[in-house]
């Protein structure tokens, strides 16, 4: 906790944003950091609530010890605060920027709509730790002689590789793309998280003995049997990248795209890389001067909205088949769980037109080129309401309705018939492994992150990577000191 009476004396404040008219002119982060005294005042609001739901399973998948580091920040002990935060979370500068903060939903003060600004404090701790030089390589003092390969350098792969390196194992991290980071680098726009934060962690991990092999598509460039032969353990953290099929007619029209190629291309442009990328279409996708429609209501859809505005879109319309949620939830019915209520992302606030309870019937066009999106209103069961059809003008449309598992080529193709997969009711395909030992049906082969649990939050990926690292260390050494 922070100050005993802080929650009564201090108003909730969060970091402010640059005005939308300014921030849509660039791809940099636009959050205006709070001063250290302001952050300390917000940390002081953490109350002695008895049962801190913020870091239980309802609030924080990675179990950040939020009341503890709030108290440390309030008392100005930044060094202990980052040590405490790192004890559960390898990359708080990532989660402090991109996590939707279910911890704040679970905060006891959220019963009064004034939760502690946990996400703001978390980011401030990480940024302050870098400023003060507290984040440095922590190489193992004793090497085990064991070799581990990690496939995929997204948040799960990076967390696992760092934990295994610190445990003394020789770790090689294989990445299909030209730079490490996975979803963090190529899926999340720079205006939400700039990529220098990934680069700093990569340098730290190199200092801890982790070797990065970029531009290597495992299963194609290097065969799985070779890895399984060369290493004592192999961990697969390939993510969930295959777009979910929409079933919407007209998807073949020029101008209709899945969301991820659009986001990956722009991230590569900002990073001064060639837009060609393994697994994604290389045709340039640009929204400048166009009417854009985004199908979907989640984070990926919101990222498409913000990216389209920054590219110079004339108008952006976002379609959500769900009904418009209430402005305020029934606290006593849902707290401390994530509530369904009206939320407006920073990208949506930049001028998006949002249509709720609307189904996308068909993409329409002329001479093979998209000209509009045919829609209709739906009832509470998401069934079309006759006579409510309308067409939205569109030069460009993005389908952002989620992902259904890893790419089928590469690792899955190379282990076909040997690796047990599971297909859920929505057609998502995941690698089968339990969340206790993360072992697959293939000997010496583990898996973690979205490729195991399905698409999820960055914080879940970090937790799975850490847990899988512990399971591998225990399997190789017979015991482990890595935290679970």
Short mmCIF file of C-alpha atoms in Angstrom, two decimals:
data_model
loop_
_atom_site.label_atom_id
_atom_site.label_comp_id
_atom_site.label_asym_id
_atom_site.label_seq_id
_atom_site.Cartn_x
_atom_site.Cartn_y
_atom_site.Cartn_z
CA UNK A 1 0.00 0.00 0.00
CA UNK A 2 1.02 3.66 -0.15
CA UNK A 3 -0.12 6.41 2.19
CA UNK A 4 -2.78 5.18 4.62
CA UNK A 5 -5.16 8.06 3.86
CA UNK A 6 -3.86 8.76 0.35
CA UNK A 7 -6.92 7.46 -1.46
CA UNK A 8 -9.06 9.99 0.42
CA UNK A 9 -6.72 12.95 -0.03
CA UNK A 10 -5.41 12.55 -3.59
CA UNK A 11 -7.46 12.55 -6.80
CA UNK A 12 -6.82 9.91 -9.45
CA UNK A 13 -4.63 11.16 -12.29
CA UNK A 14 -3.25 9.37 -15.34
CA UNK A 15 -0.73 10.43 -17.93
CA UNK A 16 -2.13 12.85 -20.51
CA UNK A 17 -2.00 12.52 -24.30
CA UNK A 18 -0.90 14.94 -26.97
CA UNK A 19 -3.95 16.43 -28.75
CA UNK A 20 -5.30 14.16 -31.48
CA UNK A 21 -4.64 16.84 -34.10
CA UNK A 22 -0.94 16.71 -33.23
CA UNK A 23 -0.39 13.02 -32.59
CA UNK A 24 -1.90 11.77 -35.87
CA UNK A 25 0.93 13.57 -37.68
CA UNK A 26 3.56 11.11 -36.46
CA UNK A 27 4.07 7.48 -35.36
CA UNK A 28 5.89 8.20 -32.10
CA UNK A 29 4.48 7.59 -28.64
CA UNK A 30 2.22 10.48 -27.62
CA UNK A 31 1.76 9.92 -23.89
CA UNK A 32 3.05 12.84 -21.82
CA UNK A 33 4.97 11.34 -18.85
CA UNK A 34 4.07 12.45 -15.34
CA UNK A 35 6.74 13.90 -13.07
CA UNK A 36 8.23 11.74 -10.32
CA UNK A 37 6.32 13.58 -7.54
CA UNK A 38 3.06 13.14 -9.47
CA UNK A 39 3.73 9.40 -9.89
CA UNK A 40 4.54 9.09 -6.19
CA UNK A 41 1.26 10.78 -5.31
CA UNK A 42 -0.64 8.29 -7.46
CA UNK A 43 1.22 5.38 -5.85
CA UNK A 44 0.26 6.84 -2.47
CA UNK A 45 -3.42 6.22 -3.32
CA UNK A 46 -2.94 2.44 -2.99
CA UNK A 47 -5.08 1.63 0.05
CA UNK A 48 -4.90 -1.08 2.70
CA UNK A 49 -7.77 -2.98 1.07
CA UNK A 50 -7.24 -6.30 2.86
CA UNK A 51 -7.50 -8.55 -0.20
CA UNK A 52 -5.64 -6.95 -3.12
CA UNK A 53 -7.56 -8.32 -6.10
CA UNK A 54 -5.31 -6.28 -8.39
CA UNK A 55 -2.58 -8.93 -8.33
CA UNK A 56 -4.73 -12.03 -7.99
CA UNK A 57 -5.87 -14.14 -10.94
CA UNK A 58 -8.71 -11.70 -11.67
CA UNK A 59 -6.43 -8.68 -11.91
CA UNK A 60 -2.93 -9.56 -13.09
CA UNK A 61 -2.11 -12.78 -14.95
CA UNK A 62 1.57 -12.35 -14.12
CA UNK A 63 0.85 -11.66 -10.43
CA UNK A 64 2.67 -8.32 -10.16
CA UNK A 65 2.96 -7.42 -6.48
CA UNK A 66 1.25 -4.09 -7.06
CA UNK A 67 0.68 -2.88 -3.46
CA UNK A 68 4.32 -3.59 -2.63
CA UNK A 69 5.84 -1.54 -5.43
CA UNK A 70 3.27 1.22 -5.01
CA UNK A 71 4.53 1.59 -1.45
CA UNK A 72 8.16 1.58 -2.61
CA UNK A 73 7.46 4.29 -5.19
CA UNK A 74 5.57 6.38 -2.66
CA UNK A 75 8.64 6.22 -0.42
CA UNK A 76 10.99 7.09 -3.28
CA UNK A 77 12.72 3.69 -3.37
CA UNK A 78 12.87 3.25 -7.14
CA UNK A 79 15.63 0.64 -7.03
CA UNK A 80 13.66 -1.74 -4.82
CA UNK A 81 10.52 -0.98 -6.81
CA UNK A 82 12.04 -2.19 -10.09
CA UNK A 83 13.56 -5.22 -8.35
CA UNK A 84 10.13 -6.13 -7.01
CA UNK A 85 8.49 -5.56 -10.39
CA UNK A 86 11.14 -7.63 -12.17
CA UNK A 87 10.54 -10.51 -9.75
CA UNK A 88 7.31 -11.24 -11.61
CA UNK A 89 7.62 -9.39 -14.92
CA UNK A 90 10.68 -9.37 -17.18
CA UNK A 91 9.48 -6.45 -19.29
CA UNK A 92 7.37 -3.93 -17.34
CA UNK A 93 8.11 -1.20 -19.90
CA UNK A 94 6.18 -3.32 -22.42
CA UNK A 95 3.18 -4.11 -20.25
CA UNK A 96 3.12 -0.60 -18.79
CA UNK A 97 2.45 0.62 -22.33
CA UNK A 98 0.28 -2.01 -24.03
CA UNK A 99 -1.53 -3.97 -21.31
CA UNK A 100 -5.26 -3.07 -20.98
CA UNK A 101 -4.74 -3.05 -17.21
CA UNK A 102 -7.24 -5.55 -15.80
CA UNK A 103 -5.50 -4.78 -12.50
CA UNK A 104 -7.18 -1.37 -12.45
CA UNK A 105 -10.56 -3.00 -13.11
CA UNK A 106 -9.93 -5.23 -10.07
CA UNK A 107 -8.75 -2.39 -7.82
CA UNK A 108 -10.99 -1.91 -4.80
CA UNK A 109 -11.15 1.82 -5.54
CA UNK A 110 -12.71 0.98 -8.90
CA UNK A 111 -15.91 0.34 -6.98
CA UNK A 112 -16.01 4.15 -6.90
CA UNK A 113 -14.61 4.53 -10.46
CA UNK A 114 -11.32 5.93 -9.14
CA UNK A 115 -8.86 3.01 -9.28
CA UNK A 116 -5.18 3.47 -8.54
CA UNK A 117 -3.29 4.45 -11.72
CA UNK A 118 -1.41 1.14 -11.68
CA UNK A 119 -0.44 1.06 -15.35
CA UNK A 120 0.97 4.61 -15.18
CA UNK A 121 3.02 3.75 -12.10
CA UNK A 122 4.31 0.51 -13.65
CA UNK A 123 5.57 2.29 -16.77
CA UNK A 124 7.12 5.03 -14.65
CA UNK A 125 9.05 2.47 -12.56
CA UNK A 126 10.55 0.84 -15.66
CA UNK A 127 11.41 4.14 -17.34
CA UNK A 128 12.93 5.51 -14.14
CA UNK A 129 14.98 2.34 -13.69
CA UNK A 130 16.51 2.80 -17.14
CA UNK A 131 17.18 6.47 -16.41
CA UNK A 132 18.99 5.60 -13.19
CA UNK A 133 20.96 2.70 -14.71
CA UNK A 134 19.30 -0.05 -12.67
CA UNK A 135 18.56 -2.31 -15.66
CA UNK A 136 21.78 -4.09 -16.60
CA UNK A 137 22.68 -7.62 -17.74
CA UNK A 138 22.44 -10.28 -15.04
CA UNK A 139 24.54 -13.14 -16.43
CA UNK A 140 24.60 -16.46 -14.65
CA UNK A 141 27.61 -17.02 -12.39
CA UNK A 142 27.60 -20.76 -13.09
CA UNK A 143 26.94 -22.40 -16.46
CA UNK A 144 25.01 -25.68 -16.60
CA UNK A 145 26.38 -26.96 -19.88
CA UNK A 146 22.85 -27.45 -21.18
CA UNK A 147 21.70 -25.99 -24.52
CA UNK A 148 18.18 -24.67 -25.13
CA UNK A 149 16.67 -23.38 -28.38
CA UNK A 150 13.72 -20.97 -28.24
CA UNK A 151 11.65 -20.50 -31.40
CA UNK A 152 9.99 -17.09 -31.66
CA UNK A 153 11.14 -13.84 -30.06
CA UNK A 154 7.80 -12.39 -29.08
CA UNK A 155 7.04 -11.66 -25.41
CA UNK A 156 6.80 -15.37 -24.47
CA UNK A 157 10.01 -16.32 -26.26
CA UNK A 158 11.97 -13.35 -24.92
CA UNK A 159 10.80 -13.94 -21.34
CA UNK A 160 11.65 -17.64 -21.51
CA UNK A 161 15.05 -17.02 -23.10
CA UNK A 162 15.98 -14.46 -20.47
CA UNK A 163 14.97 -16.74 -17.59
CA UNK A 164 16.79 -19.74 -19.05
CA UNK A 165 19.92 -17.67 -19.72
CA UNK A 166 19.96 -16.44 -16.14
CA UNK A 167 19.61 -20.04 -14.96
CA UNK A 168 22.94 -20.77 -16.63
CA UNK A 169 21.84 -22.51 -19.82
CA UNK A 170 23.22 -21.70 -23.25
CA UNK A 171 20.23 -20.17 -25.06
CA UNK A 172 19.77 -19.65 -28.81
CA UNK A 173 16.68 -17.66 -29.79
CA UNK A 174 15.46 -18.16 -33.38
CA UNK A 175 13.34 -15.48 -35.07
CA UNK A 176 11.75 -15.66 -38.54
CA UNK A 177 11.78 -11.89 -39.05
CA UNK A 178 14.82 -9.65 -39.52
CA UNK A 179 14.73 -8.27 -35.96
CA UNK A 180 13.65 -9.66 -32.57
CA UNK A 181 10.37 -8.78 -30.92
CA UNK A 182 7.67 -10.72 -32.75
CA UNK A 183 4.23 -9.20 -32.16
CA UNK A 184 5.79 -6.48 -30.02
CA UNK A 185 7.84 -5.16 -32.93
CA UNK A 186 5.76 -5.96 -35.98
CA UNK A 187 2.18 -6.08 -34.70
CA UNK A 188 1.95 -3.24 -32.18
CA UNK A 189 2.24 0.25 -33.72
CA UNK A 190 5.04 2.56 -32.63
CA UNK A 191 2.55 5.13 -31.36
CA UNK A 192 1.65 2.59 -28.66
CA UNK A 193 5.20 1.36 -28.01
CA UNK A 194 8.37 2.53 -29.70
CA UNK A 195 10.79 -0.22 -30.60
CA UNK A 196 13.87 1.16 -28.85
CA UNK A 197 12.48 -0.48 -25.70
CA UNK A 198 12.76 -3.89 -27.37
CA UNK A 199 16.28 -3.08 -28.60
CA UNK A 200 17.40 -2.22 -25.05
CA UNK A 201 16.12 -5.54 -23.71
CA UNK A 202 17.79 -7.43 -26.56
CA UNK A 203 21.11 -5.84 -25.64
CA UNK A 204 20.58 -6.76 -21.99
CA UNK A 205 19.80 -10.36 -22.96
CA UNK A 206 22.88 -10.56 -25.18
CA UNK A 207 24.87 -9.46 -22.16
CA UNK A 208 23.32 -12.39 -20.29
CA UNK A 209 24.48 -14.87 -22.93
CA UNK A 210 21.38 -15.22 -25.11
CA UNK A 211 22.25 -15.53 -28.81
CA UNK A 212 19.73 -14.19 -31.34
CA UNK A 213 19.40 -15.82 -34.78
CA UNK A 214 17.16 -13.57 -36.92
CA UNK A 215 15.95 -14.29 -40.43
CA UNK A 216 15.71 -18.03 -39.65
CA UNK A 217 12.38 -19.71 -40.38
CA UNK A 218 12.53 -22.85 -38.25
CA UNK A 219 11.02 -25.81 -40.05
CA UNK A 220 12.10 -24.36 -43.39
CA UNK A 221 15.63 -22.95 -43.07
CA UNK A 222 16.49 -25.20 -40.14
CA UNK A 223 14.66 -28.48 -39.65
CA UNK A 224 13.12 -29.42 -36.32
CA UNK A 225 14.92 -32.75 -36.18
CA UNK A 226 18.20 -30.86 -36.37
CA UNK A 227 17.24 -28.62 -33.44
CA UNK A 228 15.97 -31.54 -31.38
CA UNK A 229 19.25 -33.31 -32.01
CA UNK A 230 21.51 -30.33 -31.27
CA UNK A 231 19.77 -29.06 -28.11
CA UNK A 232 18.79 -30.51 -24.77
CA UNK A 233 15.42 -28.72 -24.99
CA UNK A 234 13.48 -26.76 -27.61
CA UNK A 235 10.73 -24.27 -26.69
CA UNK A 236 8.19 -23.17 -29.32
CA UNK A 237 6.75 -19.67 -28.82
CA UNK A 238 5.51 -19.03 -32.35
CA UNK A 239 2.44 -16.96 -31.49
CA UNK A 240 -1.02 -16.96 -33.07
CA UNK A 241 -0.72 -15.38 -36.51
CA UNK A 242 -3.21 -16.99 -38.89
CA UNK A 243 -6.13 -14.57 -39.41
CA UNK A 244 -9.57 -15.92 -38.58
CA UNK A 245 -11.63 -16.52 -41.73
CA UNK A 246 -14.40 -13.94 -42.04
CA UNK A 247 -16.68 -15.73 -44.48
CA UNK A 248 -17.60 -12.35 -45.95
CA UNK A 249 -18.24 -12.32 -49.68
CA UNK A 250 -16.09 -10.11 -51.89
CA UNK A 251 -12.92 -10.67 -49.90
CA UNK A 252 -10.99 -11.14 -53.14
CA UNK A 253 -11.57 -7.52 -54.25
CA UNK A 254 -8.53 -5.26 -54.53
CA UNK A 255 -8.57 -3.13 -51.38
CA UNK A 256 -9.73 -5.81 -48.92
CA UNK A 257 -7.02 -7.02 -46.55
CA UNK A 258 -6.52 -8.82 -43.27
CA UNK A 259 -5.39 -6.43 -40.56
CA UNK A 260 -1.97 -7.81 -39.77
CA UNK A 261 -0.25 -7.27 -43.15
CA UNK A 262 -1.25 -3.59 -42.92
CA UNK A 263 0.18 -3.21 -39.41
CA UNK A 264 3.33 -5.21 -40.13
CA UNK A 265 4.08 -3.15 -43.23
CA UNK A 266 3.76 0.15 -41.41
CA UNK A 267 5.90 -1.04 -38.51
CA UNK A 268 8.57 -2.08 -41.00
CA UNK A 269 8.40 1.34 -42.68
CA UNK A 270 8.81 3.11 -39.35
CA UNK A 271 11.72 0.80 -38.53
CA UNK A 272 13.32 1.62 -41.92
CA UNK A 273 12.99 -1.95 -43.09
CA UNK A 274 11.83 -3.34 -46.43
CA UNK A 275 8.09 -4.06 -46.24
CA UNK A 276 8.57 -7.58 -47.58
CA UNK A 277 7.97 -10.00 -44.71
CA UNK A 278 7.90 -13.78 -44.43
CA UNK A 279 4.32 -15.04 -44.33
CA UNK A 280 2.64 -11.74 -45.22
CA UNK A 281 1.63 -10.18 -48.59
CA UNK A 282 4.21 -7.70 -49.91
CA UNK A 283 1.87 -5.49 -51.97
CA UNK A 284 2.00 -1.98 -50.42
CA UNK A 285 -1.13 -1.19 -48.39
CA UNK A 286 -1.63 2.55 -47.80
CA UNK A 287 -4.65 4.47 -46.48
CA UNK A 288 -3.69 7.98 -47.55
CA UNK A 289 -6.61 9.87 -49.14
CA UNK A 290 -8.96 6.88 -48.78
CA UNK A 291 -12.22 6.00 -47.10
CA UNK A 292 -11.36 3.12 -44.75
CA UNK A 293 -13.61 0.55 -43.10
CA UNK A 294 -12.32 -1.64 -40.27
CA UNK A 295 -14.32 -4.78 -39.45
CA UNK A 296 -13.88 -5.77 -35.80
CA UNK A 297 -14.02 -4.20 -32.37
CA UNK A 298 -10.81 -5.30 -30.62
CA UNK A 299 -7.30 -3.98 -30.12
CA UNK A 300 -6.08 -5.00 -33.59
CA UNK A 301 -8.98 -3.13 -35.17
CA UNK A 302 -8.17 -0.07 -33.08
CA UNK A 303 -4.52 -0.25 -34.19
CA UNK A 304 -5.71 -0.26 -37.82
CA UNK A 305 -7.78 2.85 -37.10
CA UNK A 306 -4.86 4.77 -35.61
CA UNK A 307 -2.48 3.67 -38.37
CA UNK A 308 -4.96 4.67 -41.10
CA UNK A 309 -5.36 8.16 -39.62
CA UNK A 310 -1.59 8.61 -39.50
CA UNK A 311 -1.29 7.58 -43.12
CA UNK A 312 -3.79 10.28 -44.06
CA UNK A 313 -7.14 8.48 -44.39
CA UNK A 314 -10.07 10.75 -45.28
CA UNK A 315 -12.52 8.84 -43.09
CA UNK A 316 -12.30 5.72 -40.93
CA UNK A 317 -15.39 3.70 -39.96
CA UNK A 318 -15.18 0.84 -37.48
CA UNK A 319 -17.84 -1.89 -37.53
CA UNK A 320 -18.65 -3.92 -34.41
CA UNK A 321 -21.26 -6.67 -34.48
CA UNK A 322 -21.70 -6.40 -30.71
CA UNK A 323 -24.31 -4.03 -29.24
CA UNK A 324 -23.07 -0.70 -27.93
CA UNK A 325 -22.13 -1.40 -24.31
CA UNK A 326 -23.37 0.71 -21.40
CA UNK A 327 -21.37 3.75 -20.32
CA UNK A 328 -21.09 2.31 -16.79
CA UNK A 329 -21.10 -1.27 -15.58
CA UNK A 330 -22.99 -2.74 -12.63
CA UNK A 331 -20.11 -2.85 -10.16
CA UNK A 332 -21.71 -5.28 -7.72
CA UNK A 333 -22.45 -7.74 -10.54
CA UNK A 334 -19.03 -7.84 -12.23
CA UNK A 335 -16.27 -6.44 -9.99
CA UNK A 336 -13.40 -7.44 -9.74
CA UNK A 337 -13.63 -8.97 -13.21
CA UNK A 338 -13.14 -7.17 -16.53
CA UNK A 339 -16.38 -5.33 -17.24
CA UNK A 340 -18.24 -4.89 -20.51
CA UNK A 341 -18.70 -1.15 -20.81
CA UNK A 342 -18.17 1.61 -23.36
CA UNK A 343 -14.45 2.08 -23.89
CA UNK A 344 -12.85 4.48 -26.34
CA UNK A 345 -9.25 3.83 -27.35
CA UNK A 346 -6.87 6.67 -28.16
CA UNK A 347 -7.10 5.70 -31.84
CA UNK A 348 -10.91 5.75 -31.86
CA UNK A 349 -10.79 9.16 -30.17
CA UNK A 350 -8.84 10.49 -33.14
CA UNK A 351 -12.03 10.66 -35.21
CA UNK A 352 -13.29 7.17 -36.02
CA UNK A 353 -16.97 6.63 -36.79
CA UNK A 354 -18.08 3.63 -34.75
CA UNK A 355 -21.05 1.52 -35.80
CA UNK A 356 -22.37 -0.98 -33.22
CA UNK A 357 -24.67 -3.97 -33.70
CA UNK A 358 -23.79 -4.00 -37.39
CA UNK A 359 -22.94 -7.07 -39.48
CA UNK A 360 -20.73 -6.96 -42.56
CA UNK A 361 -22.66 -8.70 -45.32
CA UNK A 362 -20.43 -8.23 -48.32
CA UNK A 363 -17.57 -6.26 -49.82
CA UNK A 364 -18.81 -4.68 -53.05
CA UNK A 365 -16.83 -3.28 -55.94
CA UNK A 366 -16.48 -2.50 -59.62
CA UNK A 367 -14.02 -4.07 -62.02
CA UNK A 368 -12.47 -6.05 -59.19
CA UNK A 369 -11.83 -2.98 -57.01
CA UNK A 370 -13.50 -2.33 -53.66
CA UNK A 371 -16.00 0.54 -53.64
CA UNK A 372 -18.05 -0.13 -50.53
CA UNK A 373 -19.02 -2.38 -47.65
CA UNK A 374 -22.60 -3.67 -47.50
CA UNK A 375 -23.88 -3.90 -43.93
CA UNK A 376 -27.05 -4.34 -41.92
CA UNK A 377 -28.17 -4.02 -38.35
CA UNK A 378 -28.53 -7.19 -36.26
CA UNK A 379 -30.68 -8.26 -33.32
CA UNK A 380 -29.49 -9.37 -29.90
CA UNK A 381 -28.65 -12.81 -31.35
CA UNK A 382 -26.54 -11.21 -34.09
CA UNK A 383 -29.10 -12.16 -36.74
CA UNK A 384 -29.60 -9.67 -39.63
CA UNK A 385 -32.68 -7.46 -39.40
CA UNK A 386 -34.49 -7.38 -42.74
CA UNK A 387 -34.72 -4.00 -44.41
CA UNK A 388 -31.81 -2.43 -42.52
CA UNK A 389 -29.18 -2.90 -45.22
CA UNK A 390 -26.88 0.00 -46.12
CA UNK A 391 -23.59 0.52 -47.93
CA UNK A 392 -20.57 2.42 -46.57
CA UNK A 393 -18.23 3.93 -49.12
CA UNK A 394 -14.83 2.28 -48.89
CA UNK A 395 -11.59 2.32 -50.87
CA UNK A 396 -9.85 0.14 -48.30
CA UNK A 397 -11.18 -2.42 -45.81
CA UNK A 398 -9.44 -4.34 -43.06
CA UNK A 399 -10.69 -7.52 -41.42
CA UNK A 400 -9.67 -7.55 -37.75
CA UNK A 401 -11.69 -10.32 -36.12
CA UNK A 402 -8.91 -12.26 -34.42
CA UNK A 403 -6.50 -15.11 -35.06
CA UNK A 404 -6.89 -18.87 -35.12
CA UNK A 405 -3.42 -20.21 -34.42
CA UNK A 406 0.14 -20.29 -35.74
CA UNK A 407 1.08 -20.40 -39.40
CA UNK A 408 0.71 -23.93 -40.77
CA UNK A 409 4.09 -23.94 -42.49
CA UNK A 410 7.38 -24.02 -40.62
CA UNK A 411 7.31 -25.85 -37.30
CA UNK A 412 3.81 -27.35 -37.61
CA UNK A 413 4.44 -28.66 -41.12
CA UNK A 414 7.83 -30.06 -40.14
CA UNK A 415 6.33 -31.96 -37.17
CA UNK A 416 3.09 -32.99 -38.90
CA UNK A 417 1.82 -36.29 -37.55
CA UNK A 418 4.06 -36.11 -34.48
CA UNK A 419 2.81 -33.00 -32.71
CA UNK A 420 -0.61 -33.14 -31.06
CA UNK A 421 -2.86 -30.20 -31.94
CA UNK A 422 -6.23 -29.13 -30.63
CA UNK A 423 -9.01 -27.44 -32.61
CA UNK A 424 -11.57 -25.52 -30.54
CA UNK A 425 -15.20 -24.67 -31.31
CA UNK A 426 -14.19 -21.56 -33.28
CA UNK A 427 -11.70 -23.39 -35.45
CA UNK A 428 -8.59 -22.17 -33.63
CA UNK A 429 -5.68 -24.60 -33.73
CA UNK A 430 -3.27 -24.71 -30.79
CA UNK A 431 -0.39 -26.96 -29.78
CA UNK A 432 -1.43 -29.24 -26.92
CA UNK A 433 0.53 -28.84 -23.68
CA UNK A 434 -0.54 -28.34 -20.08
CA UNK A 435 0.12 -25.18 -18.08
CA UNK A 436 1.97 -27.22 -15.47
CA UNK A 437 4.86 -28.61 -17.50
CA UNK A 438 4.32 -27.10 -21.02
CA UNK A 439 5.56 -30.36 -22.61
CA UNK A 440 4.23 -31.38 -26.01
CA UNK A 441 3.78 -34.83 -27.51
CA UNK A 442 7.29 -34.59 -29.04
CA UNK A 443 10.22 -35.52 -26.82
CA UNK A 444 12.43 -32.57 -25.71
CA UNK A 445 9.86 -30.14 -27.15
CA UNK A 446 7.95 -27.57 -25.06
CA UNK A 447 5.56 -24.77 -26.05
CA UNK A 448 4.23 -21.57 -24.48
CA UNK A 449 2.34 -18.39 -25.25
CA UNK A 450 -0.37 -17.81 -27.85
CA UNK A 451 0.65 -20.89 -29.82
CA UNK A 452 -0.48 -22.94 -26.79
CA UNK A 453 -3.31 -20.94 -25.21
CA UNK A 454 -4.61 -19.04 -28.26
CA UNK A 455 -4.43 -15.30 -28.88
CA UNK A 456 -4.20 -13.40 -25.63
CA UNK A 457 -2.53 -10.49 -23.85
CA UNK A 458 1.18 -9.68 -23.81
CA UNK A 459 1.17 -10.15 -20.04
CA UNK A 460 -0.15 -13.71 -20.46
CA UNK A 461 2.61 -14.44 -22.98
CA UNK A 462 5.28 -13.23 -20.55
CA UNK A 463 3.82 -15.37 -17.76
CA UNK A 464 3.70 -18.47 -19.97
CA UNK A 465 7.29 -17.90 -21.11
CA UNK A 466 8.46 -17.64 -17.50
CA UNK A 467 6.55 -20.75 -16.44
CA UNK A 468 7.82 -22.77 -19.39
CA UNK A 469 11.38 -21.70 -18.60
CA UNK A 470 10.93 -22.98 -15.06
CA UNK A 471 9.53 -26.30 -16.34
CA UNK A 472 12.46 -26.75 -18.74
CA UNK A 473 15.05 -25.86 -16.11
CA UNK A 474 13.52 -28.37 -13.71
CA UNK A 475 13.42 -31.07 -16.40
CA UNK A 476 17.06 -30.52 -17.34
CA UNK A 477 18.49 -30.08 -13.85
CA UNK A 478 16.14 -32.07 -11.61
CA UNK A 479 15.35 -28.93 -9.61
CA UNK A 480 14.91 -25.23 -10.25
CA UNK A 481 15.14 -21.89 -8.49
CA UNK A 482 13.27 -20.04 -11.22
CA UNK A 483 9.99 -18.56 -9.96
CA UNK A 484 6.62 -19.88 -11.10
#
